Amino acid sequence: MGPVRRIVVAVAAMSTAAAASACGHPAPAKPARQIIDVSEDACGQGWTDPHTGQQTLYFRNTGSNPTTVDLIDVHTGAISAEVPNIGPNTTRSTRVDVGGGTFAFRCAMEGSSNAMITGPTVTIAGPPAASAAAPVTPEDLYGPDKQYVDYVAAGLNRLATDTDTLRDTVDRGDLAAARTAWLTAHLDYERLGAAYDAFGDYDGKLDGRTDGLPGGAADPQFTGFHRVEYGLWHGESAATLSGSADQLARDVRGLVADFPNIQVPLLDLGLRTHEILENTLQFEMTGDADYGSGTSLATAAANVTGTRELLTVLDPVLRTRYQQLPQVTTWLNRFDAMLQAHHTDATPGDPAGGTWTAVSALSPSDRQRLNGTLSQLLEYLAPIATICKPRKTFQ
């Protein structure tokens, strides 16, 4: 019925335009696209109809270097929109809610001696837009970054202890206990989502999948939690699995030893608030990262915990800059509650206990509700990366 309804609407729209023309009335004109030029020599030329409200702005890079464009309030530094890395001879667009104020486009160009320029100012009457956010400096993020690094360090210590337990249960041949120990340790790792990129090669060693490996699950390069998961839920013996469990424990200990020398980039704090759960939608809610345990929803719940921690450390930055932050909390709680509804016989505070419904066993309606709720949550999380991007200058 969906496609039929869209066809009817299209025909109706065409009939209305045709009728207007037949009666001697011109059809409503489409608003003209405002193409704003950016280059090393000029920034923001072509904004011919500045006005308040929702609108789409198009940026054409007429220069020779990739350019990032911000729409800023020149008095407050508040940023209404950003389009990153527009390539030469490329046009890109963004949807923006413009409020009242005195605005200019600021262009930051890669590989240019004139690295940052600000275009002509335009004054628009009206109240400021709620979506405009005051710029965040690196200094604003030092405290949250330190707090998050402390959180990761504590989590890695728990991970090391629990991974040693997993190794020991496999070594003594108690595979039933090893399945529980595996989930406990894996959820420890999944709560550390914002640090994955900072872990470098360790992330692939610890949580890599079979994607791109010619031997699949039998490939020697397939290691880490999912390799052990595959063995535990596909009937491998303890003797066969002990090597993989021991390697996992050694790799975790290696990461713990190296972590004091690893830096979590300031930029990652804002980016990962969206990307952790974006990966959850792609890999967990599809079952693509399930190698037999059926615990993808438990992983999704651990990802929620990791996202909560990021939002907690970033709260001083976001509280006065992001008016939809309460909606983030509402939808995060809603998604978490929906996940927990599929966790039966659970002991409070023990996500590895009880039984989790496998994604493949969800009813179509439950799966649709989970995916729909997560998608809406991602919509609210999406602006945080731009809001929390550290900026050195706002002149």
PDB file of N, CA, C and O in Angstrom, residues 104-134:
ATOM      1  N   ALA A 104      28.017  35.202   9.678  1.00  0.00           N
ATOM      2  CA  ALA A 104      29.016  35.124   8.609  1.00  0.00           C
ATOM      3  C   ALA A 104      29.374  33.662   8.428  1.00  0.00           C
ATOM      4  O   ALA A 104      29.207  32.840   9.345  1.00  0.00           O
ATOM      5  N   PHE A 105      29.864  33.328   7.253  1.00  0.00           N
ATOM      6  CA  PHE A 105      30.391  31.989   7.013  1.00  0.00           C
ATOM      7  C   PHE A 105      31.891  32.021   7.273  1.00  0.00           C
ATOM      8  O   PHE A 105      32.593  32.928   6.835  1.00  0.00           O
ATOM      9  N   ARG A 106      32.360  31.017   8.015  1.00  0.00           N
ATOM     10  CA  ARG A 106      33.791  30.883   8.274  1.00  0.00           C
ATOM     11  C   ARG A 106      34.280  29.629   7.567  1.00  0.00           C
ATOM     12  O   ARG A 106      33.698  28.551   7.710  1.00  0.00           O
ATOM     13  N   CYS A 107      35.338  29.762   6.791  1.00  0.00           N
ATOM     14  CA  CYS A 107      35.873  28.666   5.986  1.00  0.00           C
ATOM     15  C   CYS A 107      37.267  28.288   6.490  1.00  0.00           C
ATOM     16  O   CYS A 107      38.139  29.144   6.614  1.00  0.00           O
ATOM     17  N   ALA A 108      37.443  27.013   6.789  1.00  0.00           N
ATOM     18  CA  ALA A 108      38.751  26.482   7.178  1.00  0.00           C
ATOM     19  C   ALA A 108      39.229  25.566   6.067  1.00  0.00           C
ATOM     20  O   ALA A 108      38.578  24.556   5.761  1.00  0.00           O
ATOM     21  N   MET A 109      40.359  25.914   5.448  1.00  0.00           N
ATOM     22  CA  MET A 109      40.850  25.188   4.286  1.00  0.00           C
ATOM     23  C   MET A 109      42.093  24.391   4.612  1.00  0.00           C
ATOM     24  O   MET A 109      43.003  24.879   5.272  1.00  0.00           O
ATOM     25  N   GLU A 110      42.105  23.140   4.151  1.00  0.00           N
ATOM     26  CA  GLU A 110      43.268  22.284   4.338  1.00  0.00           C
ATOM     27  C   GLU A 110      44.334  22.631   3.302  1.00  0.00           C
ATOM     28  O   GLU A 110      44.027  22.882   2.137  1.00  0.00           O
ATOM     29  N   GLY A 111      45.571  22.638   3.738  1.00  0.00           N
ATOM     30  CA  GLY A 111      46.679  22.812   2.806  1.00  0.00           C
ATOM     31  C   GLY A 111      46.784  24.186   2.189  1.00  0.00           C
ATOM     32  O   GLY A 111      47.390  24.352   1.131  1.00  0.00           O
ATOM     33  N   SER A 112      46.205  25.189   2.832  1.00  0.00           N
ATOM     34  CA  SER A 112      46.269  26.543   2.288  1.00  0.00           C
ATOM     35  C   SER A 112      46.979  27.456   3.271  1.00  0.00           C
ATOM     36  O   SER A 112      46.816  27.326   4.487  1.00  0.00           O
ATOM     37  N   SER A 113      47.765  28.399   2.735  1.00  0.00           N
ATOM     38  CA  SER A 113      48.433  29.362   3.615  1.00  0.00           C
ATOM     39  C   SER A 113      47.411  30.278   4.274  1.00  0.00           C
ATOM     40  O   SER A 113      47.621  30.781   5.372  1.00  0.00           O
ATOM     41  N   ASN A 114      46.298  30.492   3.588  1.00  0.00           N
ATOM     42  CA  ASN A 114      45.198  31.283   4.156  1.00  0.00           C
ATOM     43  C   ASN A 114      44.220  30.307   4.790  1.00  0.00           C
ATOM     44  O   ASN A 114      43.148  30.022   4.254  1.00  0.00           O
ATOM     45  N   ALA A 115      44.612  29.732   5.941  1.00  0.00           N
ATOM     46  CA  ALA A 115      43.948  28.550   6.478  1.00  0.00           C
ATOM     47  C   ALA A 115      42.512  28.797   6.918  1.00  0.00           C
ATOM     48  O   ALA A 115      41.685  27.898   6.877  1.00  0.00           O
ATOM     49  N   MET A 116      42.187  30.013   7.381  1.00  0.00           N
ATOM     50  CA  MET A 116      40.837  30.279   7.865  1.00  0.00           C
ATOM     51  C   MET A 116      40.454  31.717   7.545  1.00  0.00           C
ATOM     52  O   MET A 116      41.187  32.644   7.868  1.00  0.00           O
ATOM     53  N   ILE A 117      39.309  31.869   6.887  1.00  0.00           N
ATOM     54  CA  ILE A 117      38.833  33.220   6.587  1.00  0.00           C
ATOM     55  C   ILE A 117      37.357  33.302   6.937  1.00  0.00           C
ATOM     56  O   ILE A 117      36.635  32.299   6.959  1.00  0.00           O
ATOM     57  N   THR A 118      36.909  34.506   7.236  1.00  0.00           N
ATOM     58  CA  THR A 118      35.511  34.764   7.558  1.00  0.00           C
ATOM     59  C   THR A 118      34.936  35.698   6.508  1.00  0.00           C
ATOM     60  O   THR A 118      35.544  36.712   6.155  1.00  0.00           O
ATOM     61  N   GLY A 119      33.763  35.348   5.995  1.00  0.00           N
ATOM     62  CA  GLY A 119      33.140  36.112   4.934  1.00  0.00           C
ATOM     63  C   GLY A 119      32.410  37.337   5.444  1.00  0.00           C
ATOM     64  O   GLY A 119      32.472  37.687   6.630  1.00  0.00           O
ATOM     65  N   PRO A 120      31.677  37.997   4.555  1.00  0.00           N
ATOM     66  CA  PRO A 120      30.943  39.206   4.933  1.00  0.00           C
ATOM     67  C   PRO A 120      29.830  38.894   5.922  1.00  0.00           C
ATOM     68  O   PRO A 120      29.274  37.792   5.942  1.00  0.00           O
ATOM     69  N   THR A 121      29.502  39.893   6.757  1.00  0.00           N
ATOM     70  CA  THR A 121      28.462  39.704   7.764  1.00  0.00           C
ATOM     71  C   THR A 121      27.089  40.061   7.196  1.00  0.00           C
ATOM     72  O   THR A 121      26.956  40.903   6.313  1.00  0.00           O
ATOM     73  N   VAL A 122      26.086  39.359   7.732  1.00  0.00           N
ATOM     74  CA  VAL A 122      24.694  39.577   7.347  1.00  0.00           C
ATOM     75  C   VAL A 122      23.875  39.635   8.624  1.00  0.00           C
ATOM     76  O   VAL A 122      23.980  38.745   9.478  1.00  0.00           O
ATOM     77  N   THR A 123      23.073  40.679   8.796  1.00  0.00           N
ATOM     78  CA  THR A 123      22.219  40.801   9.977  1.00  0.00           C
ATOM     79  C   THR A 123      20.795  40.401   9.625  1.00  0.00           C
ATOM     80  O   THR A 123      20.230  40.871   8.635  1.00  0.00           O
ATOM     81  N   ILE A 124      20.237  39.497  10.460  1.00  0.00           N
ATOM     82  CA  ILE A 124      18.877  39.002  10.250  1.00  0.00           C
ATOM     83  C   ILE A 124      18.078  39.316  11.508  1.00  0.00           C
ATOM     84  O   ILE A 124      18.510  39.002  12.630  1.00  0.00           O
ATOM     85  N   ALA A 125      16.932  39.930  11.351  1.00  0.00           N
ATOM     86  CA  ALA A 125      16.084  40.254  12.498  1.00  0.00           C
ATOM     87  C   ALA A 125      15.347  39.013  12.978  1.00  0.00           C
ATOM     88  O   ALA A 125      14.969  38.148  12.187  1.00  0.00           O
ATOM     89  N   GLY A 126      15.139  38.939  14.297  1.00  0.00           N
ATOM     90  CA  GLY A 126      14.376  37.842  14.863  1.00  0.00           C
ATOM     91  C   GLY A 126      15.061  37.261  16.076  1.00  0.00           C
ATOM     92  O   GLY A 126      16.220  37.577  16.368  1.00  0.00           O
ATOM     93  N   PRO A 127      14.367  36.381  16.811  1.00  0.00           N
ATOM     94  CA  PRO A 127      14.970  35.748  17.988  1.00  0.00           C
ATOM     95  C   PRO A 127      16.011  34.729  17.574  1.00  0.00           C
ATOM     96  O   PRO A 127      15.944  34.164  16.478  1.00  0.00           O
ATOM     97  N   PRO A 128      17.003  34.460  18.434  1.00  0.00           N
ATOM     98  CA  PRO A 128      18.020  33.461  18.091  1.00  0.00           C
ATOM     99  C   PRO A 128      17.396  32.071  17.975  1.00  0.00           C
ATOM    100  O   PRO A 128      16.402  31.762  18.646  1.00  0.00           O
ATOM    101  N   ALA A 129      17.984  31.223  17.145  1.00  0.00           N
ATOM    102  CA  ALA A 129      17.511  29.849  16.992  1.00  0.00           C
ATOM    103  C   ALA A 129      17.982  28.999  18.160  1.00  0.00           C
ATOM    104  O   ALA A 129      19.104  29.156  18.651  1.00  0.00           O
ATOM    105  N   ALA A 130      17.112  28.091  18.579  1.00  0.00           N
ATOM    106  CA  ALA A 130      17.470  27.220  19.704  1.00  0.00           C
ATOM    107  C   ALA A 130      18.614  26.280  19.350  1.00  0.00           C
ATOM    108  O   ALA A 130      19.345  25.819  20.228  1.00  0.00           O
ATOM    109  N   SER A 131      18.794  25.999  18.060  1.00  0.00           N
ATOM    110  CA  SER A 131      19.806  25.023  17.651  1.00  0.00           C
ATOM    111  C   SER A 131      21.218  25.608  17.625  1.00  0.00           C
ATOM    112  O   SER A 131      22.185  24.857  17.541  1.00  0.00           O
ATOM    113  N   ALA A 132      21.358  26.918  17.659  1.00  0.00           N
ATOM    114  CA  ALA A 132      22.697  27.518  17.632  1.00  0.00           C
ATOM    115  C   ALA A 132      23.408  27.244  18.953  1.00  0.00           C
ATOM    116  O   ALA A 132      22.827  27.401  20.030  1.00  0.00           O
ATOM    117  N   ALA A 133      24.664  26.807  18.869  1.00  0.00           N
ATOM    118  CA  ALA A 133      25.399  26.422  20.074  1.00  0.00           C
ATOM    119  C   ALA A 133      26.678  27.222  20.211  1.00  0.00           C
ATOM    120  O   ALA A 133      27.406  27.427  19.231  1.00  0.00           O
ATOM    121  N   ALA A 134      26.953  27.656  21.438  1.00  0.00           N
ATOM    122  CA  ALA A 134      28.213  28.352  21.706  1.00  0.00           C
ATOM    123  C   ALA A 134      29.378  27.410  21.427  1.00  0.00           C
ATOM    124  O   ALA A 134      29.294  26.200  21.678  1.00  0.00           O
TER     125      ALA A 134
END
